[in-house]
Short mmCIF file of C-alpha atoms in Angstrom, two decimals:
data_model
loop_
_atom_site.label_atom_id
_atom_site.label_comp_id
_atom_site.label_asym_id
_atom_site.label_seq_id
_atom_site.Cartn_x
_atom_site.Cartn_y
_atom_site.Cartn_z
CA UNK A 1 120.68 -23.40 -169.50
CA UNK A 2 123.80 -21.79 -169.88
CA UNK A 3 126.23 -23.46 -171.39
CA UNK A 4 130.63 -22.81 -170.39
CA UNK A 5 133.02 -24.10 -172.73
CA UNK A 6 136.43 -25.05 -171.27
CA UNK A 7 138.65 -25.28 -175.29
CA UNK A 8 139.68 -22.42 -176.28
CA UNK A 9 136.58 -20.62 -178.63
CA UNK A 10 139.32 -20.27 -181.76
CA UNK A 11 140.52 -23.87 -181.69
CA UNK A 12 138.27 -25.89 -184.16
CA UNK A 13 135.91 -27.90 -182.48
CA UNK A 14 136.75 -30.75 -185.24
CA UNK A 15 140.16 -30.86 -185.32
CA UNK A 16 142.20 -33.99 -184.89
CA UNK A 17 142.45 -34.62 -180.93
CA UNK A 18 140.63 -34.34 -177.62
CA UNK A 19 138.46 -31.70 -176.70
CA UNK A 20 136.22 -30.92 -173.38
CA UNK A 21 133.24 -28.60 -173.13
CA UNK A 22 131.44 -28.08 -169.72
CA UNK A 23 128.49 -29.13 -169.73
CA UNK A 24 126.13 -28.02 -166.56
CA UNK A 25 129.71 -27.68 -164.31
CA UNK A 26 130.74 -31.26 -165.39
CA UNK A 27 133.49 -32.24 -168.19
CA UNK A 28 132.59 -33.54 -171.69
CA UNK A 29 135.18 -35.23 -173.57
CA UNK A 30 135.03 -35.99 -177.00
CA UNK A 31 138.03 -37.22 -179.33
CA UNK A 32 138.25 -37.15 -183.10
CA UNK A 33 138.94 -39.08 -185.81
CA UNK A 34 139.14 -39.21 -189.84
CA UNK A 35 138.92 -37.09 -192.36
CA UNK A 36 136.03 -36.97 -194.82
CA UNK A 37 133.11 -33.46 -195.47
CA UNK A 38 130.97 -35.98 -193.20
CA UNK A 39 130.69 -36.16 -189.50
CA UNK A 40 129.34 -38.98 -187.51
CA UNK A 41 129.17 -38.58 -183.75
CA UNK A 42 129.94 -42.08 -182.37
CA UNK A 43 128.22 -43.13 -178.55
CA UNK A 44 129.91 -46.22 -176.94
CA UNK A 45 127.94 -48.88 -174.54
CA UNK A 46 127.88 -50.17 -171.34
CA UNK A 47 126.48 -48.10 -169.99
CA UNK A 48 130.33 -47.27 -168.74
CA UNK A 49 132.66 -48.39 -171.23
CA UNK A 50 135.06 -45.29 -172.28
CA UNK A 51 135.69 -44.80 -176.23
CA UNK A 52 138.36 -46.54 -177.86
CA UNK A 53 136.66 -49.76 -177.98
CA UNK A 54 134.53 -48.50 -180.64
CA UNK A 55 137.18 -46.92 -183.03
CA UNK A 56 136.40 -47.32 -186.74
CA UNK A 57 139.46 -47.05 -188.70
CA UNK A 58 137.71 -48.40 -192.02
CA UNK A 59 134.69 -45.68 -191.68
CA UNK A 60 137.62 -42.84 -190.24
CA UNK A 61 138.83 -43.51 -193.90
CA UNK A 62 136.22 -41.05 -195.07
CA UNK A 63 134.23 -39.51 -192.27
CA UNK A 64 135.35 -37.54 -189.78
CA UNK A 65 134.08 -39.58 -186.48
CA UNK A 66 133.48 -37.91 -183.25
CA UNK A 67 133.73 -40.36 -180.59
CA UNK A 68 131.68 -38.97 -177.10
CA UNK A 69 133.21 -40.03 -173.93
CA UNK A 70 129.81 -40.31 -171.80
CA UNK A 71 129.42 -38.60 -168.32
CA UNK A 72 130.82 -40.21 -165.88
CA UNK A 73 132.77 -42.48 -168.10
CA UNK A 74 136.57 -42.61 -168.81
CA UNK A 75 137.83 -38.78 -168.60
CA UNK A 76 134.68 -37.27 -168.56
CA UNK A 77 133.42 -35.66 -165.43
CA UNK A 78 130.69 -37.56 -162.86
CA UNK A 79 127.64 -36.18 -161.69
CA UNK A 80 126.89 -35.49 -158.19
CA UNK A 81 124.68 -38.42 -158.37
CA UNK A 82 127.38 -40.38 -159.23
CA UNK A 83 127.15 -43.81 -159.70
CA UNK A 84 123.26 -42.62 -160.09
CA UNK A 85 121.66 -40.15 -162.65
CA UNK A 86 123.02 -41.42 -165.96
CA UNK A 87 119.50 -41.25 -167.36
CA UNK A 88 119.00 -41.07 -171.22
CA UNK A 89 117.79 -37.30 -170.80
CA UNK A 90 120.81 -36.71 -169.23
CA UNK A 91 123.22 -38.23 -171.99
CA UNK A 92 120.98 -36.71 -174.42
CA UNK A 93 120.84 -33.05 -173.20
CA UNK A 94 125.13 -33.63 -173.49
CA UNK A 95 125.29 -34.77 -177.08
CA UNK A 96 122.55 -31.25 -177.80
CA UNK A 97 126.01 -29.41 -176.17
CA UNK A 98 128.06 -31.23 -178.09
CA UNK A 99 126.70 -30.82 -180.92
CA UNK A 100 126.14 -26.82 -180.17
CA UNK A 101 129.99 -27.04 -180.40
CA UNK A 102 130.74 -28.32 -182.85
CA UNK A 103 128.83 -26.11 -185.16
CA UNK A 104 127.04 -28.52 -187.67
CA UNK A 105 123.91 -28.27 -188.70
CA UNK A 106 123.23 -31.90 -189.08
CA UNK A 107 125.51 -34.47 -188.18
CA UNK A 108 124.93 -38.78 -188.54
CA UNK A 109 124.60 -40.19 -185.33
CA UNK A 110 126.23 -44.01 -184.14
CA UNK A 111 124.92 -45.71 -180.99
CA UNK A 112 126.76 -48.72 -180.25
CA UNK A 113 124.47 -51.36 -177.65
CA UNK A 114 123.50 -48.73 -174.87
CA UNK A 115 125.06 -45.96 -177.20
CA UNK A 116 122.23 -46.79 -179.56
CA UNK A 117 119.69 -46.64 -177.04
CA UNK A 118 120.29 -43.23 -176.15
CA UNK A 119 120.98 -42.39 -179.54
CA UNK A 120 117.35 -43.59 -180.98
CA UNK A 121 115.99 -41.29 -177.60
CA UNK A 122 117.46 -38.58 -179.13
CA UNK A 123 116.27 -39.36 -182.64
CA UNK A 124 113.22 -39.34 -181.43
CA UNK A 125 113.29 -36.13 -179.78
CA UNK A 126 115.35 -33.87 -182.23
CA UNK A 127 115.27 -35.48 -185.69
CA UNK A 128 116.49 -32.21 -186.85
CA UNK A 129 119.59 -32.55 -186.22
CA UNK A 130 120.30 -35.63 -187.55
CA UNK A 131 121.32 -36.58 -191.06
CA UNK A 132 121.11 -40.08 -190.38
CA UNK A 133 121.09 -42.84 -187.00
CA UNK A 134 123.40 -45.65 -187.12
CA UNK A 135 121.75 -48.64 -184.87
CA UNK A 136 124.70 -50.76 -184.20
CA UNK A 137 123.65 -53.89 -182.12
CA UNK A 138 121.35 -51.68 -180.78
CA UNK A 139 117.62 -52.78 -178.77
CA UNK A 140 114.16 -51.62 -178.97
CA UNK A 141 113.95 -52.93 -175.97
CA UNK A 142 115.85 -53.20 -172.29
CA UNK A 143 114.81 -55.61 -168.98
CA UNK A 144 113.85 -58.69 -168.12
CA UNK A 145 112.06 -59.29 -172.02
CA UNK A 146 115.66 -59.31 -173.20
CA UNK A 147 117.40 -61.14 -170.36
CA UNK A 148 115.30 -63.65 -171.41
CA UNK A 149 116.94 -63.83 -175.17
CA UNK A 150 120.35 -62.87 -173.84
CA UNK A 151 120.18 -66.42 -172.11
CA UNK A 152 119.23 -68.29 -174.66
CA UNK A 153 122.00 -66.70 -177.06
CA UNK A 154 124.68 -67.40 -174.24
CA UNK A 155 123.35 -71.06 -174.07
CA UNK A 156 124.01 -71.23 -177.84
CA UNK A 157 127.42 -69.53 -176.98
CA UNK A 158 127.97 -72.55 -174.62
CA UNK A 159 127.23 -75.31 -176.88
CA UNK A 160 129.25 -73.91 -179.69
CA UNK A 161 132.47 -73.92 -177.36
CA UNK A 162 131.44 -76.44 -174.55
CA UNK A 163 134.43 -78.15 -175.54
CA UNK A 164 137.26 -75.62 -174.81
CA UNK A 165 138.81 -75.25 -171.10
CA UNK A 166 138.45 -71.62 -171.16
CA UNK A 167 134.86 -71.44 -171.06
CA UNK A 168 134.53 -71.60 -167.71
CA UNK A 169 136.83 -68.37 -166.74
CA UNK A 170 134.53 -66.28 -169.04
CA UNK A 171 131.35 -67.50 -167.05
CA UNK A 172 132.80 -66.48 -164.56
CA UNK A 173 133.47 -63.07 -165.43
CA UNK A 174 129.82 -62.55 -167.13
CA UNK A 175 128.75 -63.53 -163.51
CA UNK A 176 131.00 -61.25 -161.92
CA UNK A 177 130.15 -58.12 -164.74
CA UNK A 178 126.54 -58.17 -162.55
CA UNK A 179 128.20 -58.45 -158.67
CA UNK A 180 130.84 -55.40 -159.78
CA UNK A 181 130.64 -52.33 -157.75
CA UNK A 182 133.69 -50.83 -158.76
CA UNK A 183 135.89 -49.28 -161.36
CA UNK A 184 138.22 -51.82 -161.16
CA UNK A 185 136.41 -55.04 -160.57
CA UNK A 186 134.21 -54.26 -163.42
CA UNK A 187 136.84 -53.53 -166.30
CA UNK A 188 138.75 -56.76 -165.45
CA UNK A 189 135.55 -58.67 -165.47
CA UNK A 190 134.42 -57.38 -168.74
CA UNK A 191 138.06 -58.04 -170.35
CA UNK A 192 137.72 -61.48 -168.83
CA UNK A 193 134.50 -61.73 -170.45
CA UNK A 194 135.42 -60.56 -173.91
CA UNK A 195 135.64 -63.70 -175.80
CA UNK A 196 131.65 -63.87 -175.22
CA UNK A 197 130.86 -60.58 -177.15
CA UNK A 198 132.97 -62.43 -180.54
CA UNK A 199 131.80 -65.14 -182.90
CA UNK A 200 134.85 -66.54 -183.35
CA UNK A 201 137.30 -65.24 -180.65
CA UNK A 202 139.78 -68.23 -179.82
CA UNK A 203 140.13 -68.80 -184.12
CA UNK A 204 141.10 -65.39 -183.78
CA UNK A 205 143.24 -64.41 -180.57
CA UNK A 206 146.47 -63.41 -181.70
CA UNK A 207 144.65 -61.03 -184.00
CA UNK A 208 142.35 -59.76 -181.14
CA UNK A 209 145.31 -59.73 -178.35
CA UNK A 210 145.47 -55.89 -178.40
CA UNK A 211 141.42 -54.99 -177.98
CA UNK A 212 141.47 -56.47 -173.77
CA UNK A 213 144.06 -53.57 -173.14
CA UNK A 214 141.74 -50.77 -174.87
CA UNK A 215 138.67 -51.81 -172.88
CA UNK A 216 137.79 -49.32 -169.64
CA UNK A 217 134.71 -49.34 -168.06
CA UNK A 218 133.57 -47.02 -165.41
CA UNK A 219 130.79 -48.33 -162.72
CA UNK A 220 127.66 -46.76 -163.26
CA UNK A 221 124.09 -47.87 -161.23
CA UNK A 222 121.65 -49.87 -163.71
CA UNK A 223 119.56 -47.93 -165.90
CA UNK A 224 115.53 -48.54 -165.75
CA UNK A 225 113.93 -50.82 -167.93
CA UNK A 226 113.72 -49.02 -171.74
CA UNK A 227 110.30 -50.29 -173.97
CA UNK A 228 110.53 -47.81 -177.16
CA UNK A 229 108.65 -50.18 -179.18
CA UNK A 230 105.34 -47.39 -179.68
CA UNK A 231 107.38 -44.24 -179.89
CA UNK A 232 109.86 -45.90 -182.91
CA UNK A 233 107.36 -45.94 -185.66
CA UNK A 234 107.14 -42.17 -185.48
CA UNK A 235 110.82 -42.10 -186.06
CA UNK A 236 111.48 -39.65 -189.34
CA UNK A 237 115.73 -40.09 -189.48
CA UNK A 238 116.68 -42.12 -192.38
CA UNK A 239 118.18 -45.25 -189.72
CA UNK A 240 120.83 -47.87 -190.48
CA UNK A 241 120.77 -51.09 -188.16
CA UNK A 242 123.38 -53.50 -187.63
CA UNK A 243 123.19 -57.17 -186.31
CA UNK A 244 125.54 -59.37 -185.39
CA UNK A 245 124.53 -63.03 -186.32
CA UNK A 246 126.49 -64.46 -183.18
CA UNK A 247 125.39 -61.47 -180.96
CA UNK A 248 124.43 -62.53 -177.40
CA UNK A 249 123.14 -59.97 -176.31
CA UNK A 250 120.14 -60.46 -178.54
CA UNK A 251 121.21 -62.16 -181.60
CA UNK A 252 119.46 -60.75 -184.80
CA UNK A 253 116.13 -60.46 -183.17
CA UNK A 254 115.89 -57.28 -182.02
CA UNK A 255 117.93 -55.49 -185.05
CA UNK A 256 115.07 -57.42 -187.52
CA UNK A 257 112.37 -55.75 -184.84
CA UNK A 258 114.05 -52.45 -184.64
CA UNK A 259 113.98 -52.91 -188.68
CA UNK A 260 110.36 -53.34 -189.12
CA UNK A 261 109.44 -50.93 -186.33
CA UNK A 262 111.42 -47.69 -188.28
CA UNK A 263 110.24 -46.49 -191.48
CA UNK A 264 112.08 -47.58 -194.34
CA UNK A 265 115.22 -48.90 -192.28
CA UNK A 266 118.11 -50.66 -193.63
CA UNK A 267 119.54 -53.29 -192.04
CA UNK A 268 122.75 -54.60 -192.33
CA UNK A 269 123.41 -58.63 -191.02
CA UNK A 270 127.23 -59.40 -190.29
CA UNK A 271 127.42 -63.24 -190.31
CA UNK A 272 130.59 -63.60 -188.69
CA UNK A 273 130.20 -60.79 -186.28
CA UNK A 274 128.79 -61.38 -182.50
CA UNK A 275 128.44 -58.11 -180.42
CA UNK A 276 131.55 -56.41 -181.97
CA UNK A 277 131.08 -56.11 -185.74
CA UNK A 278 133.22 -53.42 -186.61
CA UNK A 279 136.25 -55.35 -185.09
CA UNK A 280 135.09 -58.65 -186.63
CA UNK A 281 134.40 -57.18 -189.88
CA UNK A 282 135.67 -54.08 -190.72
CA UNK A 283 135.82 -53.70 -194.40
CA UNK A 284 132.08 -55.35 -194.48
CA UNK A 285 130.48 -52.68 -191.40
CA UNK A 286 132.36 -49.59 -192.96
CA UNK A 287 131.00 -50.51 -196.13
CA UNK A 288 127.56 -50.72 -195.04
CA UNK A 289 128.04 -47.57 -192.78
CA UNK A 290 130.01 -45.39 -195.70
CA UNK A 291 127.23 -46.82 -198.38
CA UNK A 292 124.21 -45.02 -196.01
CA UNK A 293 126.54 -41.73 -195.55
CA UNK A 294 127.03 -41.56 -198.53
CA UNK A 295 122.91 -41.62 -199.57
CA UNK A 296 122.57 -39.80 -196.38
CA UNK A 297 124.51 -36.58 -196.65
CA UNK A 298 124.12 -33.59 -194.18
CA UNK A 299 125.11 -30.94 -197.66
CA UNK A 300 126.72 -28.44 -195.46
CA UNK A 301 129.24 -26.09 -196.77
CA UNK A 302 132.82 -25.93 -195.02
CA UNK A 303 136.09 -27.49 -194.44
CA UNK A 304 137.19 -29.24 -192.07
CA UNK A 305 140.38 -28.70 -190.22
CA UNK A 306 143.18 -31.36 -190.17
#
């Protein structure tokens, strides 16, 4: 596979900025972060939603973070395929490119919700490359086996705020998140949905105001079922999970199964955090995060660029 790269071969693939490689004839954007002799390459969920959700000021403090703007998400390009095609071998054969650029031996990797997913596949598959894998409300598991637990956290969602008028609207929009066909429909429904993915959001909305403008999320087709439940034992990348202890989308349940499942895991429980801990508790998540760097290190020689 040949690989073209559209920045300019003397411009350090690290610096401070935005950068696109082609990858296959369609655009990878990545955008980075922080300073720090560490680098963790950061994957956002969805599948669909673009980057700057997932910035980490507290970790950017002392790594630099490389934050991958998924095909067919945000700026990136789309496959032919497009909305179809976005398979984990796909998203995993970009992150090999972008790591080829960036020139690291071994790098940390973050997955956040689908971003873990694909990161975990990639574990899996090239453990060499890895320093370390950051599980951040991440699943073993995908299908109807979590629907299942999703709806029983949302029902536990309801009760805690059955009380409050605007728990209605954001029913609403989790319904329309699955009807969305469209760029558009989709990021206003998952704004409109946001207080869902928060322990504590209406305590907090003043403080929380800004987030709804940073989220973008690009319509992609549903990804098949994922089981890796007999492949993650084999795992050999020291892993750090995180769990949200108001986390609808699965609660704590599958972060404690993805921590007995990989070999000598940490895990790391954020009690006020739902599906957004590193907005919810930033000081406590870099902590954790910088803590495992930190016993984690890649040991490779060179500067970084500002």
């Amino acid at each position: 596979m040949v690989v073209q790269l559209r920045a300019d071969r003397s411009r350090n693939p690290l610096r401070i900025g935005t950068h696109e490689i082609d990858v296959n004839g369609t655009g990878q954007r990545y955008h980075v972060r922080g300073s720090g002799p560490e680098v963790c390459v950061a994957i956002p969920g969805g599948p669909g939603l673009s980057w700057e959700y997932l910035r980490m000021p507290a970790v950017e403090r002392r790594v630099r973070v490389v934050y991958v703007e998924p095909l067919g998400t945000g700026a990136s390009g789309r496959l032919p395929s497009h909305p179809d095609g976005y398979t984990r071998p796909v998203y995993a054969e970009a992150l090999d490119r972008v790591l080829d650029h960036l020139g690291r031996d071994r790098v940390h990797l973050l997955g956040h919700c689908h971003g873990g997913l694909v990161a975990q596949y990639y574990a899996l598959r090239r453990p060499d490359r890895l320093a370390g894998l950051i599980l951040h409300m991440s699943s073993p598991v995908t299908g109807p086996e979590q629907s299942v637990e999703t709806s029983q956290q949302l029902d536990r969602f309801v009760r805690r705020n059955q009380w409050n008028p605007a728990l209605p609207a954001v029913l609403d929009a989790l319904h329309a998140i699955q009807d969305a066909h469209d760029d558009r429909t989709l990021t206003a429904a998952t704004r409109d949905a946001l207080p869902a993915q928060f322990a504590h959001y209406w305590a907090r909305r003043d403080e929380l105001a800004g987030l709804r403008s940073k989220i973008r999320r690009s319509y992609l087709a549903a990804p098949e079922p994922i089981d890796d439940r007999a492949d993650l034992p084999g795992l050999r990348v020291p892993t750090l999970v995180t769990a949200g202890m108001y986390d609808i989308i699965g609660g704590t349940r599958w972060a404690r199964e993805l921590h007995s499942l990989i070999p000598y895991a940490r895990l790391l429980l954020l009690a006020r955090s739902g599906h957004l801990g590193h907005i919810e508790e930033p000081e406590r998540f870099a902590e954790g995060v910088l803590d495992f760097i930190a016993a984690t290190p890649a040991r490779q020689s060179g500067k970084l660029a500002a």
